[in-house]
């Protein structure tokens, strides 16, 4: 059945992989992957550090045509070639409609994207400036968190595919709530999100699909069943008791 969403499914072409003992293919997120169906609105990838969710997310972004370090599909710079060839082994099941907008936000390399924007604006004197699309202030003139928020509020135009790797990394709880609200506005404007996150605030987005990456496979999970929700709730409900246990000598 043909889908109306931009990206409906991710398949791993397992027959072309020589060994699942090699790095990247040995990661739980890859080793256990067959097919991953995406929500038309918001899909989350959650899991422990080292589970491979960022590696998988990056491969999906590169397979779609985004630059490995982030940005829109028009960004083709390379600060340090560190991405894997996992994208060559993914099959993206696309819908009949093409998004008008799109962006790959990779928290750890967003600084490089901001630097590339400044570089391009300096080099291309006769071309329209890129920087103003991200807001009135240059990204490097803002804190990390302010730049993240400026990106989402100014550059994401709707009717787009947005792939975000740990967007909460530089955001305060209040700013995460602002991002959550803006995600909803963009979803209402026919946008689709694929997000790797540790944030119990972001993953609370209503009706989203949450995939938990574990040693045993990739499983869909309810928000209240995530470790992120359970641990945060337990701590906030009785932080004094938990701190007492954690700080026993």
Tab-separated table of C-alpha atoms in Angstrom:
chain	number	residue	atom	x	y	z
A	1	UNK	CA	0.000	0.000	0.000
A	2	UNK	CA	1.379	3.409	-0.983
A	3	UNK	CA	1.844	5.750	1.953
A	4	UNK	CA	1.204	9.476	2.111
A	5	UNK	CA	3.920	10.028	4.733
A	6	UNK	CA	7.383	11.033	3.594
A	7	UNK	CA	9.194	8.065	5.124
A	8	UNK	CA	7.151	5.054	6.172
A	9	UNK	CA	9.655	2.266	6.812
A	10	UNK	CA	13.349	1.483	7.210
A	11	UNK	CA	14.604	-1.935	6.062
A	12	UNK	CA	18.043	-3.384	6.693
A	13	UNK	CA	19.388	-5.174	3.616
A	14	UNK	CA	20.850	-7.993	5.704
A	15	UNK	CA	21.852	-10.128	2.716
A	16	UNK	CA	24.550	-7.654	1.738
A	17	UNK	CA	26.259	-7.574	5.143
A	18	UNK	CA	29.380	-9.745	5.301
A	19	UNK	CA	29.539	-10.000	9.100
A	20	UNK	CA	27.517	-8.766	12.040
A	21	UNK	CA	30.671	-8.955	14.163
A	22	UNK	CA	32.138	-5.884	12.420
A	23	UNK	CA	31.663	-2.512	14.100
A	24	UNK	CA	28.407	-0.715	13.422
A	25	UNK	CA	26.742	-3.971	12.362
A	26	UNK	CA	27.484	-5.430	15.802
A	27	UNK	CA	25.560	-2.602	17.497
A	28	UNK	CA	22.239	-3.702	18.955
A	29	UNK	CA	20.335	-1.147	16.901
A	30	UNK	CA	21.707	-2.690	13.704
A	31	UNK	CA	22.127	-6.359	14.582
A	32	UNK	CA	18.480	-6.579	15.650
A	33	UNK	CA	17.036	-4.544	12.814
A	34	UNK	CA	14.863	-6.003	10.108
A	35	UNK	CA	12.163	-3.431	9.400
A	36	UNK	CA	11.178	-0.346	11.326
A	37	UNK	CA	7.811	1.248	10.623
A	38	UNK	CA	7.707	4.974	11.256
A	39	UNK	CA	4.856	7.050	12.619
A	40	UNK	CA	3.516	9.694	10.199
A	41	UNK	CA	4.061	12.303	12.905
A	42	UNK	CA	6.759	11.538	15.462
A	43	UNK	CA	8.920	8.446	15.977
A	44	UNK	CA	11.401	8.215	18.866
A	45	UNK	CA	14.449	5.978	19.196
A	46	UNK	CA	15.426	5.497	22.841
A	47	UNK	CA	17.978	3.305	24.555
A	48	UNK	CA	21.064	3.187	26.690
A	49	UNK	CA	24.305	4.890	25.679
A	50	UNK	CA	26.099	2.721	23.135
A	51	UNK	CA	22.938	1.011	21.899
A	52	UNK	CA	23.545	2.449	18.427
A	53	UNK	CA	20.538	4.738	18.093
A	54	UNK	CA	22.639	7.710	16.927
A	55	UNK	CA	24.534	5.528	14.445
A	56	UNK	CA	21.260	4.239	13.019
A	57	UNK	CA	19.738	7.728	12.916
A	58	UNK	CA	22.797	9.109	11.104
A	59	UNK	CA	22.636	6.297	8.532
A	60	UNK	CA	18.964	7.025	7.867
A	61	UNK	CA	19.753	10.730	7.427
A	62	UNK	CA	22.633	10.035	5.020
A	63	UNK	CA	20.515	7.552	3.056
A	64	UNK	CA	17.908	10.300	2.672
A	65	UNK	CA	20.562	12.662	1.310
A	66	UNK	CA	21.514	14.748	4.322
A	67	UNK	CA	25.097	15.632	5.177
A	68	UNK	CA	26.505	13.308	7.896
A	69	UNK	CA	27.390	16.261	10.135
A	70	UNK	CA	23.963	17.812	9.800
A	71	UNK	CA	22.149	20.548	7.937
A	72	UNK	CA	19.819	20.499	4.969
A	73	UNK	CA	20.394	18.414	1.852
A	74	UNK	CA	22.285	21.312	0.299
A	75	UNK	CA	25.069	21.060	2.911
A	76	UNK	CA	27.911	18.895	1.625
A	77	UNK	CA	30.877	19.875	3.796
A	78	UNK	CA	33.124	17.399	5.596
A	79	UNK	CA	34.930	18.480	8.770
A	80	UNK	CA	35.947	14.947	9.702
A	81	UNK	CA	34.812	11.830	7.835
A	82	UNK	CA	33.654	9.672	10.734
A	83	UNK	CA	30.343	8.252	9.537
A	84	UNK	CA	29.940	4.599	8.645
A	85	UNK	CA	28.736	3.023	5.419
A	86	UNK	CA	25.635	1.680	7.138
A	87	UNK	CA	23.486	3.911	4.926
A	88	UNK	CA	24.452	1.729	1.948
A	89	UNK	CA	22.683	-1.190	3.630
A	90	UNK	CA	19.405	0.589	4.355
A	91	UNK	CA	16.312	0.631	2.188
A	92	UNK	CA	14.087	3.653	2.766
A	93	UNK	CA	10.433	3.129	1.942
A	94	UNK	CA	9.222	6.524	0.794
A	95	UNK	CA	5.714	7.803	0.305
A	96	UNK	CA	4.264	9.380	-2.806
A	97	UNK	CA	4.793	12.909	-1.516
A	98	UNK	CA	8.139	14.687	-1.306
A	99	UNK	CA	8.714	17.046	1.630
A	100	UNK	CA	9.250	20.710	0.846
A	101	UNK	CA	11.651	21.091	3.759
A	102	UNK	CA	14.028	18.914	5.727
A	103	UNK	CA	16.898	19.007	8.182
A	104	UNK	CA	19.257	16.723	10.044
A	105	UNK	CA	20.226	18.036	13.479
A	106	UNK	CA	23.145	16.230	15.047
A	107	UNK	CA	23.812	17.795	18.445
A	108	UNK	CA	27.501	16.920	18.617
A	109	UNK	CA	28.356	18.522	15.266
A	110	UNK	CA	25.962	21.470	15.137
A	111	UNK	CA	28.903	23.777	15.871
A	112	UNK	CA	30.409	22.630	12.537
A	113	UNK	CA	27.161	23.432	10.734
A	114	UNK	CA	27.128	26.940	12.219
A	115	UNK	CA	30.747	27.420	11.101
A	116	UNK	CA	29.926	26.240	7.593
A	117	UNK	CA	27.056	28.731	7.371
A	118	UNK	CA	29.423	31.587	8.266
A	119	UNK	CA	31.987	30.327	5.766
A	120	UNK	CA	29.468	30.085	2.921
A	121	UNK	CA	28.065	33.540	3.658
A	122	UNK	CA	31.582	34.996	3.508
A	123	UNK	CA	32.519	33.210	0.276
A	124	UNK	CA	29.342	33.693	-1.768
A	125	UNK	CA	29.086	37.451	-1.942
A	126	UNK	CA	26.521	37.460	-4.751
A	127	UNK	CA	24.278	34.735	-3.307
A	128	UNK	CA	21.489	35.163	-0.754
A	129	UNK	CA	22.805	34.880	2.810
A	130	UNK	CA	22.088	31.629	4.641
A	131	UNK	CA	22.503	32.912	8.199
A	132	UNK	CA	19.341	35.082	8.398
A	133	UNK	CA	17.210	31.969	7.796
A	134	UNK	CA	18.235	30.871	11.305
A	135	UNK	CA	17.192	34.089	13.003
A	136	UNK	CA	18.395	37.654	13.504
A	137	UNK	CA	21.488	36.709	15.504
A	138	UNK	CA	24.322	34.594	14.113
A	139	UNK	CA	24.378	31.088	15.563
A	140	UNK	CA	27.917	31.515	16.912
A	141	UNK	CA	26.819	34.662	18.759
A	142	UNK	CA	24.386	32.624	20.855
A	143	UNK	CA	24.771	29.955	23.489
A	144	UNK	CA	24.537	26.359	22.343
A	145	UNK	CA	20.986	26.075	23.644
A	146	UNK	CA	19.891	29.388	22.134
A	147	UNK	CA	21.297	28.329	18.751
A	148	UNK	CA	19.416	25.015	18.900
A	149	UNK	CA	16.172	26.798	19.641
A	150	UNK	CA	16.809	29.425	16.945
A	151	UNK	CA	17.326	26.634	14.416
A	152	UNK	CA	14.020	24.974	15.218
A	153	UNK	CA	11.954	28.139	15.532
A	154	UNK	CA	13.308	29.889	12.431
A	155	UNK	CA	14.693	27.316	10.003
A	156	UNK	CA	12.070	24.554	10.232
A	157	UNK	CA	9.305	25.733	7.897
A	158	UNK	CA	6.869	22.816	7.979
A	159	UNK	CA	5.813	20.206	5.431
A	160	UNK	CA	9.213	18.646	6.051
A	161	UNK	CA	11.162	15.631	7.239
A	162	UNK	CA	13.226	16.423	10.329
A	163	UNK	CA	15.743	13.963	11.769
A	164	UNK	CA	17.011	15.014	15.190
A	165	UNK	CA	19.794	13.383	17.194
A	166	UNK	CA	19.517	14.279	20.891
A	167	UNK	CA	18.065	17.778	20.331
A	168	UNK	CA	17.710	18.185	24.102
A	169	UNK	CA	21.492	18.105	24.600
A	170	UNK	CA	21.824	21.876	25.149
A	171	UNK	CA	18.272	22.722	26.170
A	172	UNK	CA	16.901	23.567	29.606
A	173	UNK	CA	13.602	21.913	30.633
A	174	UNK	CA	11.725	25.103	29.729
A	175	UNK	CA	13.331	25.178	26.284
A	176	UNK	CA	12.518	21.497	25.793
A	177	UNK	CA	8.879	22.338	26.432
A	178	UNK	CA	9.117	25.121	23.844
A	179	UNK	CA	10.575	22.652	21.338
A	180	UNK	CA	7.807	20.160	22.142
A	181	UNK	CA	5.206	22.799	21.366
A	182	UNK	CA	6.936	23.736	18.109
A	183	UNK	CA	7.183	20.102	17.046
A	184	UNK	CA	3.414	19.884	17.450
A	185	UNK	CA	2.912	22.966	15.290
A	186	UNK	CA	5.113	21.466	12.581
A	187	UNK	CA	3.385	18.077	12.735
A	188	UNK	CA	0.090	19.932	12.301
A	189	UNK	CA	1.699	21.465	9.200
A	190	UNK	CA	2.261	18.008	7.625
A	191	UNK	CA	5.774	17.446	9.009
A	192	UNK	CA	7.349	14.177	10.117
A	193	UNK	CA	9.996	13.723	12.833
A	194	UNK	CA	12.438	10.941	13.643
A	195	UNK	CA	14.173	11.670	16.951
A	196	UNK	CA	16.817	9.915	19.044
A	197	UNK	CA	16.534	11.201	22.585
A	198	UNK	CA	17.080	10.635	26.302
A	199	UNK	CA	14.595	13.346	27.252
A	200	UNK	CA	11.454	12.179	29.116
A	201	UNK	CA	9.988	15.588	28.265
A	202	UNK	CA	10.317	15.236	24.499
A	203	UNK	CA	9.296	11.600	24.332
A	204	UNK	CA	6.025	12.496	26.085
A	205	UNK	CA	4.725	13.795	22.743
A	206	UNK	CA	1.181	12.367	22.444
A	207	UNK	CA	0.524	9.358	20.201
A	208	UNK	CA	4.156	9.097	19.073
A	209	UNK	CA	5.761	5.745	18.325
A	210	UNK	CA	8.622	4.958	20.713
A	211	UNK	CA	11.141	2.239	19.842
A	212	UNK	CA	13.340	0.936	22.658
A	213	UNK	CA	16.715	-0.396	21.521
A	214	UNK	CA	17.903	-3.177	23.834
A	215	UNK	CA	20.228	-6.184	23.819
A	216	UNK	CA	17.221	-8.320	22.921
A	217	UNK	CA	16.025	-6.321	19.960
A	218	UNK	CA	14.022	-3.268	18.983
A	219	UNK	CA	10.636	-3.084	20.655
A	220	UNK	CA	7.804	-0.587	20.561
A	221	UNK	CA	7.156	0.679	24.062
A	222	UNK	CA	4.663	2.926	25.832
A	223	UNK	CA	5.914	6.209	27.255
A	224	UNK	CA	5.216	5.225	30.859
A	225	UNK	CA	7.176	1.992	30.353
A	226	UNK	CA	10.398	3.729	29.310
A	227	UNK	CA	13.283	3.720	31.752
A	228	UNK	CA	13.600	7.476	31.242
A	229	UNK	CA	10.088	8.053	32.576
A	230	UNK	CA	10.367	5.519	35.411
A	231	UNK	CA	13.734	6.709	36.725
A	232	UNK	CA	12.843	10.412	36.464
A	233	UNK	CA	9.491	9.893	38.180
A	234	UNK	CA	11.031	7.781	40.952
A	235	UNK	CA	13.682	10.423	41.582
A	236	UNK	CA	11.268	13.360	41.627
A	237	UNK	CA	8.737	11.519	43.786
A	238	UNK	CA	11.310	10.815	46.478
A	239	UNK	CA	14.627	12.400	45.643
A	240	UNK	CA	15.851	12.519	49.251
A	241	UNK	CA	15.507	8.770	49.693
A	242	UNK	CA	17.139	8.016	46.344
A	243	UNK	CA	20.033	10.378	47.030
A	244	UNK	CA	20.547	8.741	50.411
A	245	UNK	CA	20.820	5.339	48.723
A	246	UNK	CA	23.116	6.615	45.988
A	247	UNK	CA	25.473	8.319	48.414
A	248	UNK	CA	25.961	5.506	50.873
A	249	UNK	CA	29.649	5.103	51.688
